[in-house]
Amino acid sequence: MGVRLMVVDDHRLLAEALASALKLRGHRVLAAAAPAAGAAELVVARAPEVCLLGTATPAEPGIFDPVVRIKRERPQVAVVVLGPVPSPRGIAAAFAAGASGYVRHDERIEGVERAIMKARAGEAAVAPQLLQGAFSELLNPAAQPDDEGQRLLQMLTPREVEVLLRVADGEDTRLIAAGMGIAPSTARTHVQRVLMKLGVGSRLEAAALAARTGLLDRAGPLGGGAEVTVDLPQGNTEPN
């Protein structure tokens, strides 16, 4: 039997695409909307069985306040957070607010559907690999576990860091390609990889996230197109 649910995300196209995919799988999607501040009000008013609530910054203070309100006013609604690869703090904050699950933005539709069904059944809906990663980080913390900028920086190759710096400087694909001496198609691929790794949907969001977390300060300025050098974990090498 299909689930009566809502999809609420800051990215309307993502919300509508996910809603359409779930409708094709037999679920009744009550709404696919993206109000930045009115998510909780919308869910409270429609009272679905399950709400998929998107977020781009799971570690940001107050980001799960809508979950708190939903569970306070509609405790029967199961909330599954849809977001980027989270830190242990992000997962903990989601569940502390009352969420029933956490699903990555890049999860396959089958995984999203499994999370929805588990949440409706009253079970915790978190992929085992996410829990494993969270426990590993908590048991073996890095030297600076609370430094979000450093964590994000370690996810990127040197070439991707340079691309991010150029994006933050407002360069378009043509300028990035010219400045780095690569083809526009290659520059476009690098940009898409950066967006995917940072868990954001646009260049503007990537630049804002990099500035907010201090990633830009850690990476340093571009030196006339010279290669950017950063400290990376062993084994993280630049692709050809």
PDB file of C-alpha atoms in Angstrom:
ATOM      1  CA  MET A   1       0.000   0.000   0.000  1.00  0.00           C
ATOM      2  CA  GLY A   2       1.335   3.431  -0.941  1.00  0.00           C
ATOM      3  CA  VAL A   3       2.390   5.988   1.626  1.00  0.00           C
ATOM      4  CA  ARG A   4       0.724   9.379   1.970  1.00  0.00           C
ATOM      5  CA  LEU A   5       3.714  11.686   2.036  1.00  0.00           C
ATOM      6  CA  MET A   6       5.141  15.123   1.366  1.00  0.00           C
ATOM      7  CA  VAL A   7       8.425  16.182  -0.189  1.00  0.00           C
ATOM      8  CA  VAL A   8       9.742  19.538   1.027  1.00  0.00           C
ATOM      9  CA  ASP A   9      13.108  20.794  -0.193  1.00  0.00           C
ATOM     10  CA  ASP A  10      14.821  24.113  -0.869  1.00  0.00           C
ATOM     11  CA  HIS A  11      15.430  22.956  -4.449  1.00  0.00           C
ATOM     12  CA  ARG A  12      12.055  22.859  -6.148  1.00  0.00           C
ATOM     13  CA  LEU A  13      13.251  20.837  -9.141  1.00  0.00           C
ATOM     14  CA  LEU A  14      14.720  18.179  -6.859  1.00  0.00           C
ATOM     15  CA  ALA A  15      11.534  18.061  -4.798  1.00  0.00           C
ATOM     16  CA  GLU A  16       9.313  17.747  -7.865  1.00  0.00           C
ATOM     17  CA  ALA A  17      11.538  15.100  -9.479  1.00  0.00           C
ATOM     18  CA  LEU A  18      11.555  13.015  -6.311  1.00  0.00           C
ATOM     19  CA  ALA A  19       7.812  13.426  -5.891  1.00  0.00           C
ATOM     20  CA  SER A  20       7.215  12.282  -9.472  1.00  0.00           C
ATOM     21  CA  ALA A  21       9.412   9.222  -8.985  1.00  0.00           C
ATOM     22  CA  LEU A  22       7.567   8.270  -5.820  1.00  0.00           C
ATOM     23  CA  LYS A  23       4.185   8.738  -7.475  1.00  0.00           C
ATOM     24  CA  LEU A  24       5.246   6.291 -10.179  1.00  0.00           C
ATOM     25  CA  ARG A  25       5.984   3.772  -7.423  1.00  0.00           C
ATOM     26  CA  GLY A  26       2.429   4.008  -6.115  1.00  0.00           C
ATOM     27  CA  HIS A  27       2.753   6.583  -3.347  1.00  0.00           C
ATOM     28  CA  ARG A  28       0.410   9.494  -2.790  1.00  0.00           C
ATOM     29  CA  VAL A  29       2.472  12.659  -2.705  1.00  0.00           C
ATOM     30  CA  LEU A  30       0.477  15.457  -1.111  1.00  0.00           C
ATOM     31  CA  ALA A  31       2.861  18.235  -2.088  1.00  0.00           C
ATOM     32  CA  ALA A  32       6.278  18.936  -3.531  1.00  0.00           C
ATOM     33  CA  ALA A  33       7.151  22.425  -2.377  1.00  0.00           C
ATOM     34  CA  ALA A  34      10.205  24.359  -1.260  1.00  0.00           C
ATOM     35  CA  PRO A  35       9.388  27.082   1.258  1.00  0.00           C
ATOM     36  CA  ALA A  36      12.563  28.086   3.058  1.00  0.00           C
ATOM     37  CA  ALA A  37      10.767  29.145   6.231  1.00  0.00           C
ATOM     38  CA  GLY A  38       7.320  27.581   5.913  1.00  0.00           C
ATOM     39  CA  ALA A  39       8.171  23.884   5.728  1.00  0.00           C
ATOM     40  CA  ALA A  40       6.849  23.055   9.185  1.00  0.00           C
ATOM     41  CA  GLU A  41       3.637  25.021   8.687  1.00  0.00           C
ATOM     42  CA  LEU A  42       2.976  23.262   5.394  1.00  0.00           C
ATOM     43  CA  VAL A  43       3.535  19.800   6.863  1.00  0.00           C
ATOM     44  CA  VAL A  44       1.473  20.540   9.974  1.00  0.00           C
ATOM     45  CA  ALA A  45      -1.406  21.726   7.801  1.00  0.00           C
ATOM     46  CA  ARG A  46      -1.387  18.682   5.485  1.00  0.00           C
ATOM     47  CA  ALA A  47      -0.479  16.008   8.095  1.00  0.00           C
ATOM     48  CA  PRO A  48       1.061  13.315   5.859  1.00  0.00           C
ATOM     49  CA  GLU A  49       2.171   9.929   7.128  1.00  0.00           C
ATOM     50  CA  VAL A  50       5.773  10.669   6.184  1.00  0.00           C
ATOM     51  CA  CYS A  51       7.576  13.896   5.307  1.00  0.00           C
ATOM     52  CA  LEU A  52      10.821  13.950   3.312  1.00  0.00           C
ATOM     53  CA  LEU A  53      12.504  17.148   4.474  1.00  0.00           C
ATOM     54  CA  GLY A  54      15.512  18.337   2.479  1.00  0.00           C
ATOM     55  CA  THR A  55      18.461  20.240   3.909  1.00  0.00           C
ATOM     56  CA  ALA A  56      21.816  21.319   2.474  1.00  0.00           C
ATOM     57  CA  THR A  57      23.518  22.070   5.821  1.00  0.00           C
ATOM     58  CA  PRO A  58      22.736  19.389   8.429  1.00  0.00           C
ATOM     59  CA  ALA A  59      25.322  20.728  10.902  1.00  0.00           C
ATOM     60  CA  GLU A  60      24.019  24.325  10.881  1.00  0.00           C
ATOM     61  CA  PRO A  61      22.463  25.414  14.212  1.00  0.00           C
ATOM     62  CA  GLY A  62      18.674  25.513  14.110  1.00  0.00           C
ATOM     63  CA  ILE A  63      18.421  23.744  10.754  1.00  0.00           C
ATOM     64  CA  PHE A  64      16.150  21.077  12.249  1.00  0.00           C
ATOM     65  CA  ASP A  65      13.792  23.482  14.041  1.00  0.00           C
ATOM     66  CA  PRO A  66      11.034  22.599  11.506  1.00  0.00           C
ATOM     67  CA  VAL A  67      11.352  18.951  12.591  1.00  0.00           C
ATOM     68  CA  VAL A  68      10.883  19.976  16.230  1.00  0.00           C
ATOM     69  CA  ARG A  69       7.707  21.884  15.402  1.00  0.00           C
ATOM     70  CA  ILE A  70       6.312  19.117  13.206  1.00  0.00           C
ATOM     71  CA  LYS A  71       6.814  16.508  15.924  1.00  0.00           C
ATOM     72  CA  ARG A  72       5.366  18.829  18.563  1.00  0.00           C
ATOM     73  CA  GLU A  73       2.204  19.619  16.613  1.00  0.00           C
ATOM     74  CA  ARG A  74       1.876  16.432  14.542  1.00  0.00           C
ATOM     75  CA  PRO A  75       3.685  13.693  16.490  1.00  0.00           C
ATOM     76  CA  GLN A  76       2.201  11.013  14.226  1.00  0.00           C
ATOM     77  CA  VAL A  77       4.101  12.380  11.197  1.00  0.00           C
ATOM     78  CA  ALA A  78       7.384  10.551  10.576  1.00  0.00           C
ATOM     79  CA  VAL A  79      10.080  12.913   9.282  1.00  0.00           C
ATOM     80  CA  VAL A  80      12.928  11.620   7.128  1.00  0.00           C
ATOM     81  CA  VAL A  81      15.714  14.123   6.494  1.00  0.00           C
ATOM     82  CA  LEU A  82      17.133  14.247   2.974  1.00  0.00           C
ATOM     83  CA  GLY A  83      20.603  15.772   2.886  1.00  0.00           C
ATOM     84  CA  PRO A  84      24.301  15.556   1.999  1.00  0.00           C
ATOM     85  CA  VAL A  85      26.816  13.190   3.604  1.00  0.00           C
ATOM     86  CA  PRO A  86      26.408  14.228   7.234  1.00  0.00           C
ATOM     87  CA  SER A  87      28.843  14.550  10.086  1.00  0.00           C
ATOM     88  CA  PRO A  88      28.033  12.569  13.243  1.00  0.00           C
ATOM     89  CA  ARG A  89      26.793  15.844  14.693  1.00  0.00           C
ATOM     90  CA  GLY A  90      24.396  16.243  11.757  1.00  0.00           C
ATOM     91  CA  ILE A  91      22.883  12.785  12.238  1.00  0.00           C
ATOM     92  CA  ALA A  92      22.622  13.295  16.002  1.00  0.00           C
ATOM     93  CA  ALA A  93      20.956  16.684  15.560  1.00  0.00           C
ATOM     94  CA  ALA A  94      18.390  15.279  13.144  1.00  0.00           C
ATOM     95  CA  PHE A  95      17.361  12.496  15.504  1.00  0.00           C
ATOM     96  CA  ALA A  96      17.481  14.750  18.556  1.00  0.00           C
ATOM     97  CA  ALA A  97      14.958  17.003  16.811  1.00  0.00           C
ATOM     98  CA  GLY A  98      12.649  14.022  16.322  1.00  0.00           C
ATOM     99  CA  ALA A  99      13.494  12.770  12.827  1.00  0.00           C
ATOM    100  CA  SER A 100      12.843   9.114  12.074  1.00  0.00           C
ATOM    101  CA  GLY A 101      15.557   8.787   9.439  1.00  0.00           C
ATOM    102  CA  TYR A 102      18.310  10.336   7.358  1.00  0.00           C
ATOM    103  CA  VAL A 103      18.797   9.670   3.639  1.00  0.00           C
ATOM    104  CA  ARG A 104      21.579  11.029   1.441  1.00  0.00           C
ATOM    105  CA  HIS A 105      20.661  13.287  -1.485  1.00  0.00           C
ATOM    106  CA  ASP A 106      22.377  10.898  -3.889  1.00  0.00           C
ATOM    107  CA  GLU A 107      20.563   7.792  -2.629  1.00  0.00           C
ATOM    108  CA  ARG A 108      18.763   5.689  -5.250  1.00  0.00           C
ATOM    109  CA  ILE A 109      14.982   5.881  -5.307  1.00  0.00           C
ATOM    110  CA  GLU A 110      14.804   2.332  -3.910  1.00  0.00           C
ATOM    111  CA  GLY A 111      16.773   3.456  -0.859  1.00  0.00           C
ATOM    112  CA  VAL A 112      14.547   6.478  -0.368  1.00  0.00           C
ATOM    113  CA  GLU A 113      11.470   4.267  -0.593  1.00  0.00           C
ATOM    114  CA  ARG A 114      12.889   1.826   1.981  1.00  0.00           C
ATOM    115  CA  ALA A 115      13.502   4.718   4.367  1.00  0.00           C
ATOM    116  CA  ILE A 116       9.928   5.928   3.891  1.00  0.00           C
ATOM    117  CA  MET A 117       8.476   2.493   4.640  1.00  0.00           C
ATOM    118  CA  LYS A 118      10.667   2.040   7.728  1.00  0.00           C
ATOM    119  CA  ALA A 119       9.747   5.481   9.030  1.00  0.00           C
ATOM    120  CA  ARG A 120       6.024   4.799   8.600  1.00  0.00           C
ATOM    121  CA  ALA A 121       6.480   1.537  10.505  1.00  0.00           C
ATOM    122  CA  GLY A 122       8.092   3.400  13.381  1.00  0.00           C
ATOM    123  CA  GLU A 123      11.623   2.174  12.692  1.00  0.00           C
ATOM    124  CA  ALA A 124      14.823   4.203  12.439  1.00  0.00           C
ATOM    125  CA  ALA A 125      15.647   4.727   8.770  1.00  0.00           C
ATOM    126  CA  VAL A 126      19.402   5.237   8.402  1.00  0.00           C
ATOM    127  CA  ALA A 127      21.704   3.461   5.966  1.00  0.00           C
ATOM    128  CA  PRO A 128      24.161   1.169   7.795  1.00  0.00           C
ATOM    129  CA  GLN A 129      27.142   2.827   6.089  1.00  0.00           C
ATOM    130  CA  LEU A 130      26.087   6.222   7.451  1.00  0.00           C
ATOM    131  CA  LEU A 131      25.872   4.856  10.976  1.00  0.00           C
ATOM    132  CA  GLN A 132      29.171   3.057  10.556  1.00  0.00           C
ATOM    133  CA  GLY A 133      30.848   6.237   9.364  1.00  0.00           C
ATOM    134  CA  ALA A 134      29.360   8.219  12.217  1.00  0.00           C
ATOM    135  CA  PHE A 135      30.485   5.734  14.842  1.00  0.00           C
ATOM    136  CA  SER A 136      33.962   5.519  13.313  1.00  0.00           C
ATOM    137  CA  GLU A 137      34.375   9.280  13.431  1.00  0.00           C
ATOM    138  CA  LEU A 138      33.052   9.479  16.964  1.00  0.00           C
ATOM    139  CA  LEU A 139      35.332   6.685  18.187  1.00  0.00           C
ATOM    140  CA  ASN A 140      38.365   7.908  16.221  1.00  0.00           C
ATOM    141  CA  PRO A 141      37.948  11.676  15.980  1.00  0.00           C
ATOM    142  CA  ALA A 142      40.230  13.693  13.741  1.00  0.00           C
ATOM    143  CA  ALA A 143      42.536  16.299  15.210  1.00  0.00           C
ATOM    144  CA  GLN A 144      39.917  18.975  14.523  1.00  0.00           C
ATOM    145  CA  PRO A 145      36.567  17.122  14.488  1.00  0.00           C
ATOM    146  CA  ASP A 146      34.510  20.300  14.745  1.00  0.00           C
ATOM    147  CA  ASP A 147      36.197  22.043  11.822  1.00  0.00           C
ATOM    148  CA  GLU A 148      33.661  21.769   9.017  1.00  0.00           C
ATOM    149  CA  GLY A 149      35.850  23.705   6.598  1.00  0.00           C
ATOM    150  CA  GLN A 150      38.742  21.286   7.039  1.00  0.00           C
ATOM    151  CA  ARG A 151      36.428  18.291   6.628  1.00  0.00           C
ATOM    152  CA  LEU A 152      35.060  19.655   3.372  1.00  0.00           C
ATOM    153  CA  LEU A 153      38.526  20.559   2.137  1.00  0.00           C
ATOM    154  CA  GLN A 154      39.716  16.996   2.656  1.00  0.00           C
ATOM    155  CA  MET A 155      36.920  15.746   0.380  1.00  0.00           C
ATOM    156  CA  LEU A 156      38.308  17.655  -2.621  1.00  0.00           C
ATOM    157  CA  THR A 157      41.334  17.040  -4.820  1.00  0.00           C
ATOM    158  CA  PRO A 158      43.770  19.951  -5.401  1.00  0.00           C
ATOM    159  CA  ARG A 159      42.254  20.523  -8.848  1.00  0.00           C
ATOM    160  CA  GLU A 160      38.740  20.623  -7.382  1.00  0.00           C
ATOM    161  CA  VAL A 161      39.872  23.083  -4.714  1.00  0.00           C
ATOM    162  CA  GLU A 162      41.152  25.395  -7.459  1.00  0.00           C
ATOM    163  CA  VAL A 163      37.848  25.051  -9.295  1.00  0.00           C
ATOM    164  CA  LEU A 164      35.953  25.946  -6.106  1.00  0.00           C
ATOM    165  CA  LEU A 165      38.125  29.009  -5.568  1.00  0.00           C
ATOM    166  CA  ARG A 166      37.445  30.154  -9.109  1.00  0.00           C
ATOM    167  CA  VAL A 167      33.702  29.537  -8.669  1.00  0.00           C
ATOM    168  CA  ALA A 168      33.822  31.630  -5.495  1.00  0.00           C
ATOM    169  CA  ASP A 169      35.548  34.384  -7.483  1.00  0.00           C
ATOM    170  CA  GLY A 170      32.586  34.411  -9.857  1.00  0.00           C
ATOM    171  CA  GLU A 171      34.280  32.784 -12.845  1.00  0.00           C
ATOM    172  CA  ASP A 172      32.033  31.015 -15.329  1.00  0.00           C
ATOM    173  CA  THR A 173      32.932  27.766 -17.079  1.00  0.00           C
ATOM    174  CA  ARG A 174      34.770  29.543 -19.910  1.00  0.00           C
ATOM    175  CA  LEU A 175      36.976  31.541 -17.530  1.00  0.00           C
ATOM    176  CA  ILE A 176      37.662  28.501 -15.349  1.00  0.00           C
ATOM    177  CA  ALA A 177      38.751  26.530 -18.400  1.00  0.00           C
ATOM    178  CA  ALA A 178      40.970  29.339 -19.685  1.00  0.00           C
ATOM    179  CA  GLY A 179      42.555  29.994 -16.307  1.00  0.00           C
ATOM    180  CA  MET A 180      43.342  26.327 -15.723  1.00  0.00           C
ATOM    181  CA  GLY A 181      44.306  25.466 -19.283  1.00  0.00           C
ATOM    182  CA  ILE A 182      41.629  22.802 -19.701  1.00  0.00           C
ATOM    183  CA  ALA A 183      38.686  22.244 -22.023  1.00  0.00           C
ATOM    184  CA  PRO A 184      35.329  23.822 -21.053  1.00  0.00           C
ATOM    185  CA  SER A 185      33.776  20.350 -20.886  1.00  0.00           C
ATOM    186  CA  THR A 186      36.465  19.272 -18.422  1.00  0.00           C
ATOM    187  CA  ALA A 187      35.922  22.417 -16.355  1.00  0.00           C
ATOM    188  CA  ARG A 188      32.186  21.730 -16.323  1.00  0.00           C
ATOM    189  CA  THR A 189      32.829  18.171 -15.104  1.00  0.00           C
ATOM    190  CA  HIS A 190      35.076  19.449 -12.307  1.00  0.00           C
ATOM    191  CA  VAL A 191      32.397  21.924 -11.217  1.00  0.00           C
ATOM    192  CA  GLN A 192      29.757  19.188 -11.090  1.00  0.00           C
ATOM    193  CA  ARG A 193      32.052  16.977  -8.994  1.00  0.00           C
ATOM    194  CA  VAL A 194      32.637  19.832  -6.552  1.00  0.00           C
ATOM    195  CA  LEU A 195      28.901  20.457  -6.214  1.00  0.00           C
ATOM    196  CA  MET A 196      28.257  16.746  -5.659  1.00  0.00           C
ATOM    197  CA  LYS A 197      30.986  16.369  -3.028  1.00  0.00           C
ATOM    198  CA  LEU A 198      29.829  19.458  -1.138  1.00  0.00           C
ATOM    199  CA  GLY A 199      26.207  18.309  -1.307  1.00  0.00           C
ATOM    200  CA  VAL A 200      24.904  21.510  -2.900  1.00  0.00           C
ATOM    201  CA  GLY A 201      22.858  22.197  -5.991  1.00  0.00           C
ATOM    202  CA  SER A 202      24.385  25.355  -7.440  1.00  0.00           C
ATOM    203  CA  ARG A 203      27.624  27.300  -7.762  1.00  0.00           C
ATOM    204  CA  LEU A 204      26.222  30.050  -5.562  1.00  0.00           C
ATOM    205  CA  GLU A 205      25.499  27.562  -2.791  1.00  0.00           C
ATOM    206  CA  ALA A 206      28.991  26.075  -3.136  1.00  0.00           C
ATOM    207  CA  ALA A 207      30.596  29.497  -2.798  1.00  0.00           C
ATOM    208  CA  ALA A 208      28.396  30.377   0.178  1.00  0.00           C
ATOM    209  CA  LEU A 209      29.148  27.078   1.928  1.00  0.00           C
ATOM    210  CA  ALA A 210      32.889  27.478   1.322  1.00  0.00           C
ATOM    211  CA  ALA A 211      32.862  31.010   2.720  1.00  0.00           C
ATOM    212  CA  ARG A 212      30.694  30.135   5.720  1.00  0.00           C
ATOM    213  CA  THR A 213      32.840  27.181   6.798  1.00  0.00           C
ATOM    214  CA  GLY A 214      36.180  28.947   6.295  1.00  0.00           C
ATOM    215  CA  LEU A 215      37.165  26.611   3.470  1.00  0.00           C
ATOM    216  CA  LEU A 216      38.221  29.544   1.281  1.00  0.00           C
ATOM    217  CA  ASP A 217      40.557  30.901   3.954  1.00  0.00           C
ATOM    218  CA  ARG A 218      42.166  27.495   4.414  1.00  0.00           C
ATOM    219  CA  ALA A 219      42.650  26.964   0.690  1.00  0.00           C
ATOM    220  CA  GLY A 220      44.315  30.354   0.228  1.00  0.00           C
ATOM    221  CA  PRO A 221      44.181  32.692  -2.798  1.00  0.00           C
ATOM    222  CA  LEU A 222      44.835  31.631  -6.353  1.00  0.00           C
ATOM    223  CA  GLY A 223      48.323  32.455  -7.517  1.00  0.00           C
ATOM    224  CA  GLY A 224      47.802  33.519 -11.091  1.00  0.00           C
ATOM    225  CA  GLY A 225      46.400  30.134 -12.069  1.00  0.00           C
ATOM    226  CA  ALA A 226      49.082  28.178 -10.210  1.00  0.00           C
ATOM    227  CA  GLU A 227      48.198  24.862  -8.673  1.00  0.00           C
ATOM    228  CA  VAL A 228      46.613  25.140  -5.249  1.00  0.00           C
ATOM    229  CA  THR A 229      48.366  23.112  -2.563  1.00  0.00           C
ATOM    230  CA  VAL A 230      46.433  21.818   0.428  1.00  0.00           C
ATOM    231  CA  ASP A 231      46.998  19.178   3.063  1.00  0.00           C
ATOM    232  CA  LEU A 232      45.118  16.057   2.050  1.00  0.00           C
ATOM    233  CA  PRO A 233      44.841  12.594   3.623  1.00  0.00           C
ATOM    234  CA  GLN A 234      47.121   9.989   2.135  1.00  0.00           C
ATOM    235  CA  GLY A 235      45.597   8.249  -0.863  1.00  0.00           C
ATOM    236  CA  ASN A 236      43.541  11.274  -1.986  1.00  0.00           C
ATOM    237  CA  THR A 237      45.117  11.992  -5.355  1.00  0.00           C
ATOM    238  CA  GLU A 238      44.041  14.149  -8.242  1.00  0.00           C
ATOM    239  CA  PRO A 239      42.355  12.327 -11.095  1.00  0.00           C
ATOM    240  CA  ASN A 240      43.827  12.533 -14.547  1.00  0.00           C
TER     241      ASN A 240
END
